[in-house]
Amino acid sequence: MPENRIVLLVDNIAELAVVPPGPVPGSRMRHLPVIADAALLIDDGRIVRFGPRGEMDAPPGCERIDAGGGAVVPGLVDCHTHTVFAGTREHEFVQRIEGKSYVEIAESGGGINASVQGIRAASCEELVESALPRLRRMLEAGTTTAEVKSGYGLTVDDELKMLRAVKALHERQPVELVGTYLAAHTIPREYTGRADEYLDAVLADSVFEEITREGLAEFCDVFCERSAFDIPQSRRVLETARRHGLFPRVHADQITQMGASRLAAEVGAVSADHLETIDEAGISAIKAAGTVAVLLPACSFFMSVEQAPARRLIQADLPVALATDLNPGSCMIESMALTMSIACTQMRMTPVEALLAATANAAAAINRHHRLGAIAPGMQADLLILDVPRVEQWAYFAGRNCVRTVLKKGRVVANRT
Ligand code: NIG
Ligand code: FE
């Protein structure tokens, strides 16, 4: 047995959430098998087996961790974030409270462009340093994996710098990160009225060659919206990226209904995200395409706007996922647990649906459902021990951190005593 190989028994679990591997379609999201008074065995970072405590014997030499009568769930996957950013925009938060809309603020000099200067002025190391405490808080609140987008550099070099920061952060702390190239987040000020020329620059073959050579991103995203990129431009972004081996995903149907989910389906996007204004045609299209519907209820909550139609999407049997959308403009919420509570109270998802959406389906939204987001033999042992005995209590204790212990690949990476 290699000396760094750890065999670990998580014992004294009041309720084990046996989340199945994603994608879990809407009609099966209501049901979560649980095992009461359980134990779970981990070998070399993977789940080996689990069951009622009485049937689980610890192999000789195995370490034991006492779950203390708490519930155990898979680590949360935050599948849509803008975690790397520089500077804050609390004045826009105040402007929205005073009645201005996101688009009005963007058109009067705020919005995404207001976050660009800070990124351009920062070094890669400064971006890493400023994101580290954010990721630590996310980890302590239960996020064990996160997708992180570029999109505030808006030059080739600054977008690549953001992605290099994501890669460095992945290597420097326990939250597993996956990069998404989002140069098409908005049109930078110096290209006003020349969106296609901007796309010529950021979609050059050499940029994708660099991304591939350094392993900087697996996905490419576009903000398909009136204030950003239209349908033909978004199609160009996603098709170009796909030719270069990046998987497409789309900021779709957030504010304006322009057919962005249909585009997501046409380009075979892994996920269509936001969906506050999705229509029936969009729902049918992403369903037929096998695209995961990623909902961002913390963002709508933060902006005091209408939520996405979660119940209609679940009823249509779509795999629905949740993410924070953490960013300095439209959602300064880092916690997936709070996001789940908002999904319950504002979108009428049940706590079980919210948990499946934040684990199995979120893992599917970043192509990691074969390894992450579920409790099944062979899955990576990314687990949370809660300080509440029942899974349903987690979303119910809204705004309180119920995560006591975080395991990543079978190792304790956070522990609150
Ligand atoms: O997902 N919608 C586009 N991008 C972000 C907002 C980014 C910003 O305002 O800085 C979002 O909500
Ligand atoms: Fe976003």
Short mmCIF file of C-alpha atoms and ligand atoms in Angstrom, two decimals:
data_model
loop_
_atom_site.label_atom_id
_atom_site.label_comp_id
_atom_site.label_asym_id
_atom_site.label_seq_id
_atom_site.Cartn_x
_atom_site.Cartn_y
_atom_site.Cartn_z
CA MET A 1 0.00 0.00 0.00
CA PRO A 2 1.60 3.37 -1.01
CA GLU A 3 2.43 5.28 2.17
CA ASN A 4 0.37 8.36 1.31
CA ARG A 5 -2.70 6.26 0.63
CA ILE A 6 -5.34 6.88 3.28
CA VAL A 7 -8.20 4.57 4.19
CA LEU A 8 -10.80 6.52 6.12
CA LEU A 9 -14.10 5.59 7.71
CA VAL A 10 -16.58 8.45 8.13
CA ASP A 11 -18.66 7.16 11.01
CA ASN A 12 -21.70 8.24 13.02
CA ILE A 13 -23.54 9.90 10.11
CA ALA A 14 -27.15 10.68 11.09
CA GLU A 15 -28.28 10.85 7.46
CA LEU A 16 -26.22 10.10 4.36
CA ALA A 17 -27.50 11.79 1.18
CA VAL A 18 -27.02 9.18 -1.54
CA VAL A 19 -27.01 11.70 -4.40
CA PRO A 20 -26.91 9.79 -7.72
CA PRO A 21 -24.44 10.82 -10.44
CA GLY A 22 -25.76 13.56 -12.73
CA PRO A 23 -27.32 14.66 -14.90
CA VAL A 24 -30.52 14.03 -12.95
CA PRO A 25 -33.59 15.04 -15.02
CA GLY A 26 -36.26 17.22 -13.40
CA SER A 27 -38.71 14.39 -12.84
CA ARG A 28 -36.13 12.56 -10.68
CA MET A 29 -34.86 15.56 -8.71
CA ARG A 30 -37.59 15.36 -6.09
CA HIS A 31 -36.39 12.07 -4.69
CA LEU A 32 -33.21 11.61 -2.67
CA PRO A 33 -32.34 8.20 -1.24
CA VAL A 34 -30.89 8.56 2.26
CA ILE A 35 -29.36 6.10 4.71
CA ALA A 36 -29.99 6.77 8.40
CA ASP A 37 -27.27 6.09 10.98
CA ALA A 38 -24.67 5.42 8.30
CA ALA A 39 -20.95 5.07 7.74
CA LEU A 40 -18.89 5.56 4.59
CA LEU A 41 -15.51 4.14 3.61
CA ILE A 42 -12.95 6.09 1.58
CA ASP A 43 -9.84 4.57 0.03
CA ASP A 44 -7.23 6.68 -1.72
CA GLY A 45 -9.55 9.64 -2.20
CA ARG A 46 -12.49 7.67 -3.56
CA ILE A 47 -15.72 6.42 -2.05
CA VAL A 48 -15.54 2.63 -1.73
CA ARG A 49 -18.79 1.71 -0.01
CA PHE A 50 -21.34 2.93 2.52
CA GLY A 51 -24.31 1.62 4.44
CA PRO A 52 -25.94 1.36 7.86
CA ARG A 53 -23.29 1.58 10.59
CA GLY A 54 -23.96 -1.94 11.81
CA GLU A 55 -23.02 -3.36 8.40
CA MET A 56 -19.84 -1.30 7.96
CA ASP A 57 -16.69 -2.69 9.53
CA ALA A 58 -13.50 -0.65 9.51
CA PRO A 59 -10.60 -2.42 7.73
CA PRO A 60 -7.45 -2.83 9.86
CA GLY A 61 -5.30 0.32 10.02
CA CYS A 62 -8.10 2.53 8.79
CA GLU A 63 -8.46 6.05 10.15
CA ARG A 64 -11.81 7.08 11.56
CA ILE A 65 -13.58 10.41 11.49
CA ASP A 66 -16.64 10.99 13.65
CA ALA A 67 -19.42 12.83 11.83
CA GLY A 68 -20.89 13.57 15.24
CA GLY A 69 -24.44 12.78 14.25
CA GLY A 70 -24.45 15.25 11.38
CA ALA A 71 -25.74 14.73 7.84
CA VAL A 72 -23.22 14.00 5.06
CA VAL A 73 -23.67 15.32 1.53
CA PRO A 74 -21.46 15.65 -1.57
CA GLY A 75 -19.22 18.73 -1.80
CA LEU A 76 -20.98 21.55 -3.64
CA VAL A 77 -20.07 22.42 -7.22
CA ASP A 78 -20.38 26.12 -8.06
CA CYS A 79 -20.65 25.77 -11.84
CA HIS A 80 -20.89 29.47 -12.79
CA THR A 81 -18.67 32.08 -11.14
CA HIS A 82 -16.61 35.17 -11.86
CA THR A 83 -14.49 34.60 -8.73
CA VAL A 84 -11.40 36.38 -10.10
CA PHE A 85 -12.02 40.14 -10.14
CA ALA A 86 -10.38 43.36 -8.94
CA GLY A 87 -12.25 46.04 -7.04
CA THR A 88 -15.85 46.32 -5.94
CA ARG A 89 -18.93 48.18 -7.28
CA GLU A 90 -21.07 48.87 -4.23
CA HIS A 91 -22.17 52.22 -5.75
CA GLU A 92 -24.05 50.19 -8.40
CA PHE A 93 -25.70 48.22 -5.60
CA VAL A 94 -26.92 51.54 -4.19
CA GLN A 95 -27.99 52.80 -7.65
CA ARG A 96 -30.15 49.67 -8.11
CA ILE A 97 -31.72 50.15 -4.69
CA GLU A 98 -32.54 53.70 -5.79
CA GLY A 99 -34.30 52.32 -8.86
CA LYS A 100 -31.80 52.09 -11.73
CA SER A 101 -31.73 48.88 -13.77
CA TYR A 102 -28.63 46.76 -14.55
CA VAL A 103 -28.75 47.87 -18.21
CA GLU A 104 -29.16 51.58 -17.34
CA ILE A 105 -26.14 51.36 -15.05
CA ALA A 106 -24.12 49.53 -17.71
CA GLU A 107 -25.05 52.12 -20.33
CA SER A 108 -24.06 55.02 -18.08
CA GLY A 109 -20.48 53.88 -17.52
CA GLY A 110 -20.93 51.13 -14.96
CA GLY A 111 -21.40 47.41 -15.43
CA ILE A 112 -18.76 44.98 -16.64
CA ASN A 113 -16.62 47.76 -18.15
CA ALA A 114 -16.30 49.34 -14.69
CA SER A 115 -14.40 46.20 -13.55
CA VAL A 116 -11.95 46.22 -16.45
CA GLN A 117 -9.46 48.87 -15.30
CA GLY A 118 -8.71 47.03 -12.07
CA ILE A 119 -7.94 43.79 -13.90
CA ARG A 120 -5.75 45.48 -16.48
CA ALA A 121 -3.75 47.25 -13.75
CA ALA A 122 -3.24 44.10 -11.63
CA SER A 123 -0.54 41.48 -12.03
CA CYS A 124 -1.49 37.83 -12.24
CA GLU A 125 -0.06 37.33 -8.74
CA GLU A 126 -2.20 40.18 -7.37
CA LEU A 127 -5.31 38.56 -8.86
CA VAL A 128 -4.34 35.27 -7.22
CA GLU A 129 -3.72 36.91 -3.84
CA SER A 130 -7.06 38.73 -3.86
CA ALA A 131 -9.04 35.61 -4.83
CA LEU A 132 -7.45 33.30 -2.22
CA PRO A 133 -9.49 34.50 0.81
CA ARG A 134 -12.66 34.42 -1.31
CA LEU A 135 -12.02 30.78 -2.24
CA ARG A 136 -11.25 29.96 1.39
CA ARG A 137 -14.64 31.32 2.45
CA MET A 138 -16.34 29.41 -0.37
CA LEU A 139 -14.60 26.20 0.73
CA GLU A 140 -15.63 26.72 4.36
CA ALA A 141 -19.23 27.18 3.18
CA GLY A 142 -19.11 23.86 1.29
CA THR A 143 -17.90 24.61 -2.25
CA THR A 144 -15.33 21.98 -3.23
CA THR A 145 -15.28 22.68 -6.99
CA ALA A 146 -15.88 25.88 -8.94
CA GLU A 147 -15.96 27.07 -12.52
CA VAL A 148 -14.28 30.47 -12.91
CA LYS A 149 -14.60 32.72 -15.95
CA SER A 150 -12.36 35.36 -17.43
CA GLY A 151 -14.21 38.36 -18.86
CA TYR A 152 -12.97 41.49 -17.08
CA GLY A 153 -9.69 41.91 -19.00
CA LEU A 154 -11.20 42.39 -22.47
CA THR A 155 -7.84 42.32 -24.23
CA VAL A 156 -6.18 39.08 -25.30
CA ASP A 157 -3.36 39.51 -22.78
CA ASP A 158 -5.60 40.48 -19.88
CA GLU A 159 -8.06 37.66 -20.55
CA LEU A 160 -5.17 35.16 -20.62
CA LYS A 161 -3.82 36.74 -17.42
CA MET A 162 -7.16 36.08 -15.72
CA LEU A 163 -7.14 32.45 -16.89
CA ARG A 164 -3.54 32.03 -15.70
CA ALA A 165 -4.68 33.32 -12.30
CA VAL A 166 -7.45 30.68 -12.27
CA LYS A 167 -4.92 27.96 -13.10
CA ALA A 168 -2.53 29.18 -10.38
CA LEU A 169 -5.39 29.30 -7.86
CA HIS A 170 -6.39 25.74 -8.78
CA GLU A 171 -2.87 24.65 -7.82
CA ARG A 172 -2.59 26.75 -4.65
CA GLN A 173 -5.68 25.86 -2.58
CA PRO A 174 -8.15 22.95 -2.16
CA VAL A 175 -11.13 24.12 -4.26
CA GLU A 176 -10.82 22.42 -7.66
CA LEU A 177 -11.18 25.09 -10.36
CA VAL A 178 -12.05 24.90 -14.03
CA GLY A 179 -11.45 27.87 -16.34
CA THR A 180 -13.88 29.35 -18.87
CA TYR A 181 -12.81 31.80 -21.57
CA LEU A 182 -15.32 34.68 -21.51
CA ALA A 183 -13.58 37.36 -23.55
CA ALA A 184 -17.04 37.95 -25.07
CA HIS A 185 -18.42 39.26 -21.76
CA THR A 186 -19.04 42.74 -23.16
CA ILE A 187 -17.67 45.09 -25.78
CA PRO A 188 -14.74 47.03 -24.28
CA ARG A 189 -15.10 50.82 -24.39
CA GLU A 190 -12.30 51.30 -26.90
CA TYR A 191 -14.23 49.07 -29.35
CA THR A 192 -17.61 50.82 -28.96
CA GLY A 193 -19.55 50.28 -32.19
CA ARG A 194 -16.91 47.80 -33.41
CA ALA A 195 -17.92 44.55 -31.72
CA ASP A 196 -16.92 42.42 -34.71
CA GLU A 197 -13.41 43.86 -34.72
CA TYR A 198 -13.12 43.07 -31.02
CA LEU A 199 -14.19 39.49 -31.75
CA ASP A 200 -11.59 39.27 -34.55
CA ALA A 201 -8.94 39.95 -31.90
CA VAL A 202 -10.12 37.65 -29.12
CA LEU A 203 -11.12 34.78 -31.44
CA ALA A 204 -7.79 34.62 -33.29
CA ASP A 205 -6.37 31.11 -33.77
CA SER A 206 -3.26 32.10 -31.81
CA VAL A 207 -5.36 32.85 -28.69
CA PHE A 208 -6.94 29.40 -28.65
CA GLU A 209 -3.56 27.81 -29.35
CA GLU A 210 -2.21 29.56 -26.25
CA ILE A 211 -5.22 28.46 -24.16
CA THR A 212 -4.74 24.85 -25.27
CA ARG A 213 -0.96 24.86 -24.88
CA GLU A 214 -1.15 26.12 -21.29
CA GLY A 215 -4.35 24.22 -20.41
CA LEU A 216 -6.08 27.45 -19.35
CA ALA A 217 -9.74 26.69 -20.09
CA GLU A 218 -12.12 23.86 -20.93
CA PHE A 219 -15.11 26.05 -21.77
CA CYS A 220 -15.97 29.18 -23.72
CA ASP A 221 -18.85 31.41 -22.71
CA VAL A 222 -20.55 34.49 -24.20
CA PHE A 223 -22.89 37.11 -22.72
CA CYS A 224 -25.67 36.98 -25.31
CA GLU A 225 -27.63 40.12 -24.43
CA ARG A 226 -28.72 43.44 -25.91
CA SER A 227 -25.98 45.32 -24.03
CA ALA A 228 -23.33 42.76 -25.08
CA PHE A 229 -23.34 40.33 -28.05
CA ASP A 230 -26.21 39.52 -30.43
CA ILE A 231 -27.13 36.06 -31.73
CA PRO A 232 -24.88 35.97 -34.85
CA GLN A 233 -21.93 37.29 -32.84
CA SER A 234 -22.56 34.81 -30.03
CA ARG A 235 -22.83 31.97 -32.53
CA ARG A 236 -19.50 33.00 -34.00
CA VAL A 237 -17.85 32.99 -30.55
CA LEU A 238 -19.15 29.56 -29.61
CA GLU A 239 -18.56 27.88 -32.97
CA THR A 240 -15.02 29.22 -33.17
CA ALA A 241 -14.30 28.01 -29.63
CA ARG A 242 -15.77 24.60 -30.36
CA ARG A 243 -13.55 24.20 -33.42
CA HIS A 244 -10.63 24.79 -31.07
CA GLY A 245 -11.77 22.12 -28.61
CA LEU A 246 -13.49 24.29 -25.97
CA PHE A 247 -16.99 23.31 -24.88
CA PRO A 248 -19.61 26.06 -25.32
CA ARG A 249 -21.79 27.51 -22.56
CA VAL A 250 -23.96 30.63 -22.72
CA HIS A 251 -25.17 33.51 -20.53
CA ALA A 252 -28.66 33.17 -22.02
CA ASP A 253 -32.05 34.88 -21.64
CA GLN A 254 -31.04 36.90 -18.56
CA ILE A 255 -32.62 40.28 -19.29
CA THR A 256 -33.74 40.30 -22.93
CA GLN A 257 -35.42 37.41 -24.74
CA MET A 258 -33.41 37.13 -27.98
CA GLY A 259 -33.41 33.37 -28.56
CA ALA A 260 -30.14 32.72 -26.72
CA SER A 261 -31.23 29.33 -25.32
CA ARG A 262 -32.12 28.17 -28.79
CA LEU A 263 -28.63 29.19 -29.86
CA ALA A 264 -27.20 27.25 -26.89
CA ALA A 265 -29.03 24.16 -28.13
CA GLU A 266 -27.93 24.68 -31.74
CA VAL A 267 -24.24 24.87 -30.83
CA GLY A 268 -24.55 21.90 -28.45
CA ALA A 269 -23.76 23.96 -25.34
CA VAL A 270 -22.99 22.04 -22.16
CA SER A 271 -25.07 24.57 -20.23
CA ALA A 272 -27.39 27.52 -20.73
CA ASP A 273 -27.13 29.84 -17.73
CA HIS A 274 -29.45 32.45 -16.16
CA LEU A 275 -32.70 31.76 -18.15
CA GLU A 276 -34.79 34.38 -16.31
CA THR A 277 -36.65 35.17 -19.57
CA ILE A 278 -36.55 31.74 -21.27
CA ASP A 279 -39.59 30.93 -23.45
CA GLU A 280 -41.23 27.61 -24.37
CA ALA A 281 -39.21 27.29 -27.58
CA GLY A 282 -36.01 27.73 -25.59
CA ILE A 283 -37.07 25.12 -23.04
CA SER A 284 -37.85 22.53 -25.75
CA ALA A 285 -34.62 23.30 -27.58
CA ILE A 286 -32.25 22.87 -24.62
CA LYS A 287 -34.14 19.78 -23.53
CA ALA A 288 -33.66 18.16 -26.95
CA ALA A 289 -29.99 19.15 -26.98
CA GLY A 290 -29.20 17.68 -23.53
CA THR A 291 -28.04 21.10 -22.29
CA VAL A 292 -28.02 21.62 -18.51
CA ALA A 293 -30.14 24.56 -17.28
CA VAL A 294 -27.99 26.52 -14.81
CA LEU A 295 -30.04 28.84 -12.60
CA LEU A 296 -28.53 31.71 -10.61
CA PRO A 297 -31.15 32.69 -8.02
CA ALA A 298 -28.65 34.59 -5.85
CA CYS A 299 -28.06 36.96 -8.78
CA SER A 300 -31.77 37.77 -9.24
CA PHE A 301 -32.10 38.09 -5.46
CA PHE A 302 -29.13 40.48 -5.33
CA MET A 303 -30.60 42.57 -8.16
CA SER A 304 -34.23 42.38 -6.92
CA VAL A 305 -35.51 41.07 -10.25
CA GLU A 306 -37.78 38.22 -11.37
CA GLN A 307 -36.39 34.71 -10.85
CA ALA A 308 -35.97 32.10 -13.60
CA PRO A 309 -38.96 29.72 -13.95
CA ALA A 310 -37.38 26.82 -12.07
CA ARG A 311 -40.64 24.87 -11.68
CA ARG A 312 -41.39 25.03 -15.42
CA LEU A 313 -37.88 23.83 -16.22
CA ILE A 314 -38.10 20.97 -13.73
CA GLN A 315 -41.56 20.07 -15.05
CA ALA A 316 -40.08 19.95 -18.56
CA ASP A 317 -37.75 17.25 -17.15
CA LEU A 318 -34.59 19.30 -17.66
CA PRO A 319 -31.56 18.68 -15.46
CA VAL A 320 -31.52 21.93 -13.46
CA ALA A 321 -28.31 23.09 -11.78
CA LEU A 322 -27.58 25.93 -9.37
CA ALA A 323 -24.61 28.27 -9.10
CA THR A 324 -23.83 31.55 -7.33
CA ASP A 325 -22.75 33.73 -10.32
CA LEU A 326 -20.39 35.39 -7.82
CA ASN A 327 -19.19 38.67 -9.41
CA PRO A 328 -18.65 42.27 -8.28
CA GLY A 329 -21.63 43.65 -10.22
CA SER A 330 -24.75 41.55 -10.19
CA CYS A 331 -24.07 39.11 -7.33
CA MET A 332 -21.66 39.51 -4.44
CA ILE A 333 -22.83 36.22 -2.91
CA GLU A 334 -20.15 33.58 -2.39
CA SER A 335 -22.23 30.94 -0.65
CA MET A 336 -23.79 28.02 -2.50
CA ALA A 337 -25.74 27.17 0.66
CA LEU A 338 -27.40 30.60 0.67
CA THR A 339 -28.02 30.15 -3.07
CA MET A 340 -29.83 26.88 -2.32
CA SER A 341 -31.97 28.60 0.31
CA ILE A 342 -32.88 31.36 -2.17
CA ALA A 343 -33.73 28.69 -4.76
CA CYS A 344 -36.13 27.18 -2.21
CA THR A 345 -37.85 30.36 -1.05
CA GLN A 346 -37.83 32.39 -4.28
CA MET A 347 -38.08 29.72 -7.00
CA ARG A 348 -39.98 27.07 -5.05
CA MET A 349 -37.40 24.35 -5.43
CA THR A 350 -37.49 21.83 -2.61
CA PRO A 351 -34.37 21.46 -0.42
CA VAL A 352 -33.74 18.08 -2.06
CA GLU A 353 -34.05 19.52 -5.58
CA ALA A 354 -31.71 22.35 -4.58
CA LEU A 355 -29.13 19.88 -3.23
CA LEU A 356 -29.21 17.74 -6.40
CA ALA A 357 -28.97 20.93 -8.48
CA ALA A 358 -25.92 22.11 -6.51
CA THR A 359 -24.11 18.76 -6.71
CA ALA A 360 -24.91 16.12 -9.37
CA ASN A 361 -26.37 18.52 -11.94
CA ALA A 362 -23.81 21.25 -11.29
CA ALA A 363 -21.09 18.66 -11.89
CA ALA A 364 -22.79 17.75 -15.18
CA ALA A 365 -22.77 21.44 -16.15
CA ILE A 366 -18.95 21.35 -16.07
CA ASN A 367 -18.49 17.84 -17.51
CA ARG A 368 -17.36 16.38 -14.20
CA HIS A 369 -20.38 14.23 -13.31
CA HIS A 370 -18.42 11.00 -13.78
CA ARG A 371 -16.15 11.94 -10.88
CA LEU A 372 -17.87 14.65 -8.79
CA GLY A 373 -21.19 15.65 -7.25
CA ALA A 374 -22.48 12.24 -6.15
CA ILE A 375 -22.17 9.65 -3.41
CA ALA A 376 -21.59 6.35 -5.18
CA PRO A 377 -18.78 3.77 -5.19
CA GLY A 378 -15.88 5.04 -7.27
CA MET A 379 -16.79 8.73 -7.02
CA GLN A 380 -14.20 11.15 -5.65
CA ALA A 381 -14.62 11.59 -1.89
CA ASP A 382 -15.54 15.30 -1.88
CA LEU A 383 -17.87 15.37 1.12
CA LEU A 384 -19.35 17.74 3.65
CA ILE A 385 -20.18 16.86 7.22
CA LEU A 386 -22.98 19.17 8.37
CA ASP A 387 -23.76 20.23 11.93
CA VAL A 388 -27.43 19.38 11.37
CA PRO A 389 -28.71 15.78 11.29
CA ARG A 390 -31.17 16.08 8.37
CA VAL A 391 -30.32 17.06 4.81
CA GLU A 392 -33.49 19.15 4.49
CA GLN A 393 -32.47 21.30 7.45
CA TRP A 394 -29.56 22.78 5.52
CA ALA A 395 -31.49 25.05 3.14
CA TYR A 396 -33.97 25.71 5.94
CA PHE A 397 -31.28 27.22 8.20
CA ALA A 398 -30.93 29.96 5.56
CA GLY A 399 -27.84 32.13 5.90
CA ARG A 400 -26.23 30.04 8.62
CA ASN A 401 -23.12 28.04 7.78
CA CYS A 402 -24.06 24.45 8.65
CA VAL A 403 -20.84 22.99 7.20
CA ARG A 404 -18.65 21.55 9.94
CA THR A 405 -16.04 19.58 8.02
CA VAL A 406 -15.02 19.60 4.35
CA LEU A 407 -13.27 16.65 2.71
CA LYS A 408 -11.64 17.02 -0.70
CA LYS A 409 -10.39 13.79 -2.31
CA GLY A 410 -10.79 12.10 1.06
CA ARG A 411 -8.71 14.62 3.01
CA VAL A 412 -9.97 17.11 5.59
CA VAL A 413 -9.40 20.58 4.11
CA ALA A 414 -11.62 22.63 6.42
CA ASN A 415 -12.88 21.92 9.89
CA ARG A 416 -14.92 24.17 12.16
CA THR A 417 -14.93 23.10 15.76
O1 NIG B 1 -23.49 36.77 -14.91
N1 NIG B 1 -24.38 38.62 -16.92
C1 NIG B 1 -23.20 38.85 -17.21
N2 NIG B 1 -22.21 38.78 -16.37
C2 NIG B 1 -22.41 38.81 -15.00
C3 NIG B 1 -22.43 40.20 -14.52
C4 NIG B 1 -21.05 40.70 -14.49
C5 NIG B 1 -20.89 42.08 -13.94
O2 NIG B 1 -21.82 42.89 -13.87
O3 NIG B 1 -19.73 42.34 -13.55
C6 NIG B 1 -23.58 37.96 -14.63
O4 NIG B 1 -24.57 38.40 -14.05
FE FE B 2 -22.33 35.27 -14.95
#
